CSV table of C-alpha atoms in Angstrom, one decimal:
chain,number,residue,atom,x,y,z
A,1092,UNK,CA,-19.4,-14.4,-35.3
A,1093,UNK,CA,-15.6,-14.6,-35.4
A,1094,UNK,CA,-13.6,-11.9,-37.3
A,1095,UNK,CA,-10.2,-10.3,-37.1
A,1096,UNK,CA,-8.4,-7.0,-37.0
A,1097,UNK,CA,-5.0,-6.0,-38.1
A,1098,UNK,CA,-2.6,-4.1,-35.8
A,1099,UNK,CA,0.4,-2.2,-37.2
A,1100,UNK,CA,3.2,-0.7,-35.2
A,1101,UNK,CA,5.4,2.4,-36.1
A,1102,UNK,CA,7.8,0.2,-38.1
A,1103,UNK,CA,4.9,-1.1,-40.2
A,1104,UNK,CA,5.1,-4.5,-38.7
A,1105,UNK,CA,1.6,-6.1,-38.7
A,1106,UNK,CA,-0.1,-8.9,-36.8
A,1107,UNK,CA,-3.6,-10.3,-37.2
A,1108,UNK,CA,-5.7,-10.7,-34.0
A,1109,UNK,CA,-8.8,-12.8,-34.0
A,1110,UNK,CA,-11.9,-11.2,-32.4
A,1111,UNK,CA,-15.5,-12.0,-31.6
A,1112,UNK,CA,-18.3,-9.6,-30.6
A,1113,UNK,CA,-17.4,-10.0,-26.9
A,1114,UNK,CA,-13.6,-9.6,-27.2
A,1115,UNK,CA,-12.5,-6.5,-25.3
A,1116,UNK,CA,-10.1,-4.2,-27.1
A,1117,UNK,CA,-7.7,-4.4,-24.1
A,1118,UNK,CA,-7.3,-8.0,-25.0
A,1119,UNK,CA,-6.6,-7.1,-28.6
A,1120,UNK,CA,-3.9,-4.7,-27.5
A,1121,UNK,CA,-2.3,-7.2,-25.2
A,1122,UNK,CA,-2.2,-9.9,-27.9
A,1123,UNK,CA,-0.7,-7.5,-30.4
A,1124,UNK,CA,2.0,-6.3,-27.9
A,1125,UNK,CA,2.8,-9.9,-27.0
A,1126,UNK,CA,3.6,-10.7,-30.7
A,1127,UNK,CA,5.6,-7.5,-31.0
A,1128,UNK,CA,7.3,-8.2,-27.7
A,1129,UNK,CA,6.2,-4.8,-26.3
A,1130,UNK,CA,4.7,-3.8,-23.0
A,1131,UNK,CA,1.0,-3.2,-23.5
A,1132,UNK,CA,0.7,-0.6,-20.7
A,1133,UNK,CA,2.8,1.7,-22.8
A,1134,UNK,CA,0.6,1.6,-25.9
A,1135,UNK,CA,-2.9,2.3,-27.2
A,1136,UNK,CA,-4.8,1.8,-30.4
A,1137,UNK,CA,-6.1,4.2,-33.0
A,1138,UNK,CA,-8.4,3.7,-36.0
A,1139,UNK,CA,-8.5,6.5,-38.6
A,1140,UNK,CA,-6.5,8.7,-36.3
A,1141,UNK,CA,-9.1,8.3,-33.6
A,1142,UNK,CA,-8.4,6.6,-30.2
A,1143,UNK,CA,-10.1,3.2,-29.8
A,1144,UNK,CA,-12.0,2.8,-26.5
A,1145,UNK,CA,-10.0,-0.1,-24.9
A,1146,UNK,CA,-12.6,-0.7,-22.2
A,1147,UNK,CA,-15.3,-1.6,-24.8
A,1148,UNK,CA,-15.9,-5.0,-26.4
A,1149,UNK,CA,-15.4,-5.3,-30.1
A,1150,UNK,CA,-19.2,-5.1,-30.9
A,1151,UNK,CA,-19.4,-1.7,-29.4
A,1152,UNK,CA,-16.5,-0.1,-31.2
A,1153,UNK,CA,-18.1,0.0,-34.7
A,1154,UNK,CA,-14.9,-1.4,-36.2
A,1155,UNK,CA,-15.4,-3.2,-39.5
A,1156,UNK,CA,-14.0,-6.8,-40.0
A,1157,UNK,CA,-10.3,-6.6,-40.9
A,1158,UNK,CA,-10.0,-3.0,-39.6
A,1159,UNK,CA,-6.4,-1.8,-39.6
A,1160,UNK,CA,-5.5,-0.4,-36.1
A,1161,UNK,CA,-2.5,1.7,-35.4
A,1162,UNK,CA,-0.4,1.0,-32.3
A,1163,UNK,CA,0.6,4.3,-30.7
A,1164,UNK,CA,2.5,5.2,-27.6
A,1165,UNK,CA,0.3,6.1,-24.7
A,1166,UNK,CA,0.7,9.1,-22.4
A,1167,UNK,CA,3.1,8.3,-19.6
A,1168,UNK,CA,1.5,10.7,-17.2
A,1169,UNK,CA,-1.4,9.0,-15.4
A,1170,UNK,CA,-4.8,10.7,-15.6
A,1171,UNK,CA,-7.5,10.9,-12.9
A,1172,UNK,CA,-10.4,8.4,-13.0
A,1173,UNK,CA,-13.5,8.5,-10.7
A,1174,UNK,CA,-14.2,5.0,-9.3
A,1175,UNK,CA,-17.5,4.0,-7.8
A,1176,UNK,CA,-17.4,0.7,-5.8
A,1177,UNK,CA,-20.8,-0.9,-5.4
A,1178,UNK,CA,-20.8,-3.1,-2.2
A,1179,UNK,CA,-22.5,-6.5,-1.9
A,1180,UNK,CA,-25.8,-6.8,0.0
A,1181,UNK,CA,-24.0,-8.0,3.1
A,1182,UNK,CA,-22.1,-4.7,3.4
A,1183,UNK,CA,-24.7,-2.3,2.0
A,1184,UNK,CA,-26.0,-1.4,5.5
A,1185,UNK,CA,-22.5,-0.4,6.7
A,1186,UNK,CA,-22.1,2.4,4.1
A,1187,UNK,CA,-24.7,5.1,3.2
A,1188,UNK,CA,-26.0,4.3,-0.2
A,1189,UNK,CA,-24.0,1.1,-0.4
A,1190,UNK,CA,-21.4,2.7,-2.6
A,1191,UNK,CA,-17.9,4.2,-2.1
A,1192,UNK,CA,-16.7,6.8,-4.5
A,1193,UNK,CA,-13.2,8.3,-4.9
A,1194,UNK,CA,-10.7,9.4,-7.5
A,1195,UNK,CA,-7.6,7.5,-8.4
A,1196,UNK,CA,-4.7,7.8,-10.9
A,1197,UNK,CA,-5.2,5.6,-14.0
A,1198,UNK,CA,-2.1,3.5,-13.0
A,1199,UNK,CA,-3.7,2.4,-9.8
A,1200,UNK,CA,-4.2,-1.4,-9.6
A,1201,UNK,CA,-7.6,-2.9,-8.7
A,1202,UNK,CA,-6.1,-4.4,-5.5
A,1203,UNK,CA,-4.8,-1.0,-4.4
A,1204,UNK,CA,-8.2,0.5,-5.0
A,1205,UNK,CA,-9.7,-2.1,-2.6
A,1206,UNK,CA,-7.0,-1.5,-0.1
A,1207,UNK,CA,-7.5,2.3,-0.1
A,1208,UNK,CA,-11.3,2.0,0.1
A,1209,UNK,CA,-11.1,-0.3,3.1
A,1210,UNK,CA,-8.4,1.7,4.9
A,1211,UNK,CA,-10.3,5.0,4.3
A,1212,UNK,CA,-11.0,6.7,7.6
A,1213,UNK,CA,-14.8,6.4,7.5
A,1214,UNK,CA,-15.2,4.6,10.8
A,1215,UNK,CA,-16.8,1.6,9.1
A,1216,UNK,CA,-13.9,-1.0,9.6
A,1217,UNK,CA,-14.3,-2.4,6.1
A,1218,UNK,CA,-12.5,-5.5,5.1
A,1219,UNK,CA,-12.3,-6.4,1.4
A,1220,UNK,CA,-8.9,-8.1,1.0
A,1221,UNK,CA,-8.4,-10.3,4.2
A,1222,UNK,CA,-11.7,-11.9,4.7
A,1223,UNK,CA,-12.1,-15.4,6.0
A,1224,UNK,CA,-15.0,-17.8,6.5
A,1225,UNK,CA,-15.1,-20.7,8.9
A,1226,UNK,CA,-15.8,-24.1,7.4
A,1227,UNK,CA,-15.9,-27.5,9.1
A,1228,UNK,CA,-13.4,-29.9,7.7
A,1229,UNK,CA,-14.3,-33.5,6.7
A,1230,UNK,CA,-17.9,-32.5,6.2
A,1231,UNK,CA,-19.0,-33.5,9.6
A,1232,UNK,CA,-20.6,-31.6,12.4
A,1233,UNK,CA,-18.0,-32.7,14.8
A,1234,UNK,CA,-15.0,-31.9,12.6
A,1235,UNK,CA,-12.5,-29.2,13.4
A,1236,UNK,CA,-13.3,-25.8,12.0
A,1237,UNK,CA,-10.8,-23.9,9.9
A,1238,UNK,CA,-10.8,-20.4,8.4
A,1239,UNK,CA,-10.6,-20.3,4.6
A,1240,UNK,CA,-10.0,-17.2,2.4
A,1241,UNK,CA,-12.7,-15.3,0.7
A,1242,UNK,CA,-11.4,-13.9,-2.5
A,1243,UNK,CA,-12.7,-10.4,-3.6
A,1244,UNK,CA,-14.4,-10.6,-7.0
A,1245,UNK,CA,-14.7,-7.4,-9.1
A,1246,UNK,CA,-17.1,-7.1,-12.0
A,1247,UNK,CA,-16.3,-4.2,-14.4
A,1248,UNK,CA,-18.5,-3.9,-17.5
A,1249,UNK,CA,-19.2,-7.6,-17.5
A,1250,UNK,CA,-15.6,-8.7,-16.9
A,1251,UNK,CA,-14.8,-10.6,-13.7
A,1252,UNK,CA,-11.5,-10.3,-11.9
A,1253,UNK,CA,-11.4,-12.8,-9.1
A,1254,UNK,CA,-7.7,-13.9,-8.7
A,1255,UNK,CA,-4.5,-12.2,-7.6
A,1256,UNK,CA,-3.2,-12.0,-11.1
A,1257,UNK,CA,-6.3,-10.2,-12.4
A,1258,UNK,CA,-6.4,-7.8,-9.4
A,1259,UNK,CA,-2.9,-6.7,-10.3
A,1260,UNK,CA,-4.2,-4.9,-13.5
A,1261,UNK,CA,-4.5,-1.2,-13.3
A,1262,UNK,CA,-7.2,1.1,-14.6
A,1263,UNK,CA,-5.3,2.1,-17.7
A,1264,UNK,CA,-4.7,-1.5,-18.6
A,1265,UNK,CA,-8.4,-2.0,-18.6
A,1266,UNK,CA,-8.9,1.0,-20.9
A,1267,UNK,CA,-9.9,3.5,-18.2
A,1268,UNK,CA,-7.7,6.6,-18.7
A,1269,UNK,CA,-10.3,9.2,-18.0
A,1270,UNK,CA,-13.9,9.7,-16.9
A,1271,UNK,CA,-15.5,7.3,-14.4
A,1272,UNK,CA,-15.9,3.6,-13.9
A,1273,UNK,CA,-18.4,1.5,-11.8
A,1274,UNK,CA,-17.1,-1.6,-10.1
A,1275,UNK,CA,-19.3,-4.2,-8.5
A,1276,UNK,CA,-17.7,-5.9,-5.5
A,1277,UNK,CA,-18.5,-9.5,-4.5
A,1278,UNK,CA,-16.7,-12.3,-2.7
A,1279,UNK,CA,-15.9,-15.9,-3.7
A,1280,UNK,CA,-15.3,-18.7,-1.3
A,1281,UNK,CA,-12.1,-20.6,-1.8
A,1282,UNK,CA,-10.6,-23.8,-0.4
A,1283,UNK,CA,-7.4,-22.0,0.5
A,1284,UNK,CA,-6.7,-21.6,4.2
A,1285,UNK,CA,-6.5,-18.0,5.3
A,1286,UNK,CA,-2.9,-18.2,6.5
A,1287,UNK,CA,-1.7,-19.6,3.1
A,1288,UNK,CA,-3.7,-16.8,1.3
A,1289,UNK,CA,-1.9,-14.2,3.4
A,1290,UNK,CA,1.5,-15.5,2.4
A,1291,UNK,CA,0.5,-15.5,-1.3
A,1292,UNK,CA,-0.8,-12.0,-1.0
A,1293,UNK,CA,2.6,-11.0,0.3
A,1294,UNK,CA,4.2,-12.5,-2.8
A,1295,UNK,CA,1.9,-10.6,-5.2
A,1296,UNK,CA,1.6,-7.4,-3.2
A,1297,UNK,CA,4.8,-6.8,-1.2
A,1298,UNK,CA,4.5,-4.3,1.6
A,1299,UNK,CA,7.1,-1.6,1.9
A,1300,UNK,CA,7.5,-2.3,5.6
A,1301,UNK,CA,9.0,-5.8,4.9
A,1302,UNK,CA,12.4,-4.5,3.6
A,1303,UNK,CA,12.7,-2.0,6.5
A,1304,UNK,CA,12.3,-4.8,9.0
A,1305,UNK,CA,15.1,-6.8,7.4
A,1306,UNK,CA,17.3,-3.7,7.5
A,1307,UNK,CA,16.5,-3.0,11.1
A,1308,UNK,CA,17.8,-6.4,12.1
A,1309,UNK,CA,21.3,-5.9,10.7
A,1310,UNK,CA,22.2,-2.9,12.9
A,1311,UNK,CA,21.2,-4.8,16.0
A,1312,UNK,CA,23.6,-7.6,15.2
A,1313,UNK,CA,26.4,-5.1,14.6
A,1314,UNK,CA,25.7,-3.3,17.9
A,1315,UNK,CA,25.9,-6.6,19.7
A,1316,UNK,CA,29.3,-7.6,18.2
A,1317,UNK,CA,30.7,-4.1,18.9
A,1318,UNK,CA,29.6,-4.2,22.5
A,1319,UNK,CA,31.0,-7.6,22.9
A,1320,UNK,CA,34.4,-6.5,21.5
A,1321,UNK,CA,34.4,-3.4,23.8
A,1322,UNK,CA,33.6,-5.6,26.8
A,1323,UNK,CA,36.6,-7.8,26.0
A,1324,UNK,CA,39.2,-5.0,25.3
A,1325,UNK,CA,39.3,-3.3,28.8
A,1326,UNK,CA,39.4,-6.7,30.5
A,1327,UNK,CA,43.2,-6.5,31.0
A,1328,UNK,CA,44.2,-3.2,32.7
A,1329,UNK,CA,41.0,-1.4,33.6
A,1330,UNK,CA,39.8,-4.5,35.3
A,1331,UNK,CA,42.6,-4.2,37.9
A,1332,UNK,CA,41.8,-0.5,38.4
A,1333,UNK,CA,38.2,-1.4,39.2
A,1334,UNK,CA,39.4,-3.9,41.8
A,1335,UNK,CA,41.6,-1.2,43.5
A,1336,UNK,CA,38.7,1.2,43.4
A,1337,UNK,CA,36.7,-1.2,45.5
A,1338,UNK,CA,39.5,-1.5,48.0
A,1339,UNK,CA,40.1,2.1,48.8
A,1340,UNK,CA,38.3,5.3,47.8
A,1341,UNK,CA,41.6,7.3,47.9
A,1342,UNK,CA,42.8,5.7,44.7
A,1343,UNK,CA,40.7,8.0,42.4
A,1344,UNK,CA,42.8,10.9,43.7
A,1345,UNK,CA,46.0,9.0,42.6
A,1346,UNK,CA,44.5,8.6,39.2
A,1347,UNK,CA,45.0,12.3,38.7
A,1348,UNK,CA,48.8,11.8,39.3
A,1349,UNK,CA,49.4,10.6,35.7
A,1350,UNK,CA,48.0,13.8,34.5
A,1351,UNK,CA,50.8,15.7,36.2
A,1352,UNK,CA,53.3,13.3,34.6
A,1353,UNK,CA,51.7,14.1,31.3
A,1354,UNK,CA,52.4,17.7,32.0
A,1355,UNK,CA,56.2,17.0,32.4
A,1356,UNK,CA,57.0,16.8,28.7
A,1357,UNK,CA,55.6,20.3,28.4
A,1358,UNK,CA,59.0,22.1,29.2
A,1359,UNK,CA,60.5,20.2,26.2
A,1360,UNK,CA,58.5,22.2,23.8
A,1361,UNK,CA,60.4,25.5,24.6
A,1362,UNK,CA,63.7,23.8,24.0
A,1363,UNK,CA,62.7,23.1,20.5
A,1364,UNK,CA,62.0,26.8,19.8
A,1365,UNK,CA,65.8,27.9,20.1
A,1366,UNK,CA,66.7,25.1,17.8
C-alpha cells in the first residue's frame, strides 16, 4: 500500500516522498536530496532524533505514514564495515566455505570490493570483473565464436546491482556505515563483446596507471627533439675536427695548444691590480 513521508532540511524546507513497503530508505534519501539539490552521500535521516536505518525497506523501519524525517549531515570520516561475499556454485569449490570475508571503509564502492577480493593474494586466481563467455554468432554450429562479457551481479538484502552504474555505489550510500553486510555474487550474460566492455569499464573506473602512461610519453618526445638539436649544433666545426682526428693521431696533442693560449691573458690580471 502506497504512502508517503516528509523530509525536512536544516532550513525547514520540506519535500514529500512517496513510499511503498518495499521502498528502501536510501532511495528516500536520494529523492529528497535531489529535490533539495544536495549530495545524498553527505546526509542521513533521523526520526525523533534517532537515526533511520538506510539499508532497510520502509516496512521494516516502523515509520508511520506521513512521518517527518530530519535531513542531517552525515559523518565525513568513513567507518569500517565487515563484508562477506558469497560466491556462486561455480566458484564455491575454489574457496574454502565458498565465502570471502574482509573489512572495508564505508566509502568503498561495490566494484572496488570485487576488485580487492579477486586480487587478494590467496592463490585462487579469482576473476569477478573481467569474465567472458564464448558464444557462436548467427545461432549456427558453424558460425564464428566470439567472447561476450559476463556482468557481475550483486544481491544485497534483496536488491540487485548488475550494471556499471549500480556497482559505483559505495557501502555508505546503501546504508551500511557500520556492522556487517552479506553480498551474494552472481553473473549475468550480456550481448556486449568483451573488448567493448573493457573500454566501458575504463570509462567508469579509470585506472591510475593511465595518466602516468600519458605523462611518460611527453618526456620521450622532448628527449628526441633535444638530441636532434644537439646533433645539428656541432655539425659545423667539430665535424672538421673529427675528420682531422681520423687523418693523424698527433692532432689530439695540438688540441692542447689552445689551452696554453688561454693562459696568455693571465698576465693581464696583475696589470689591473696597480690601476
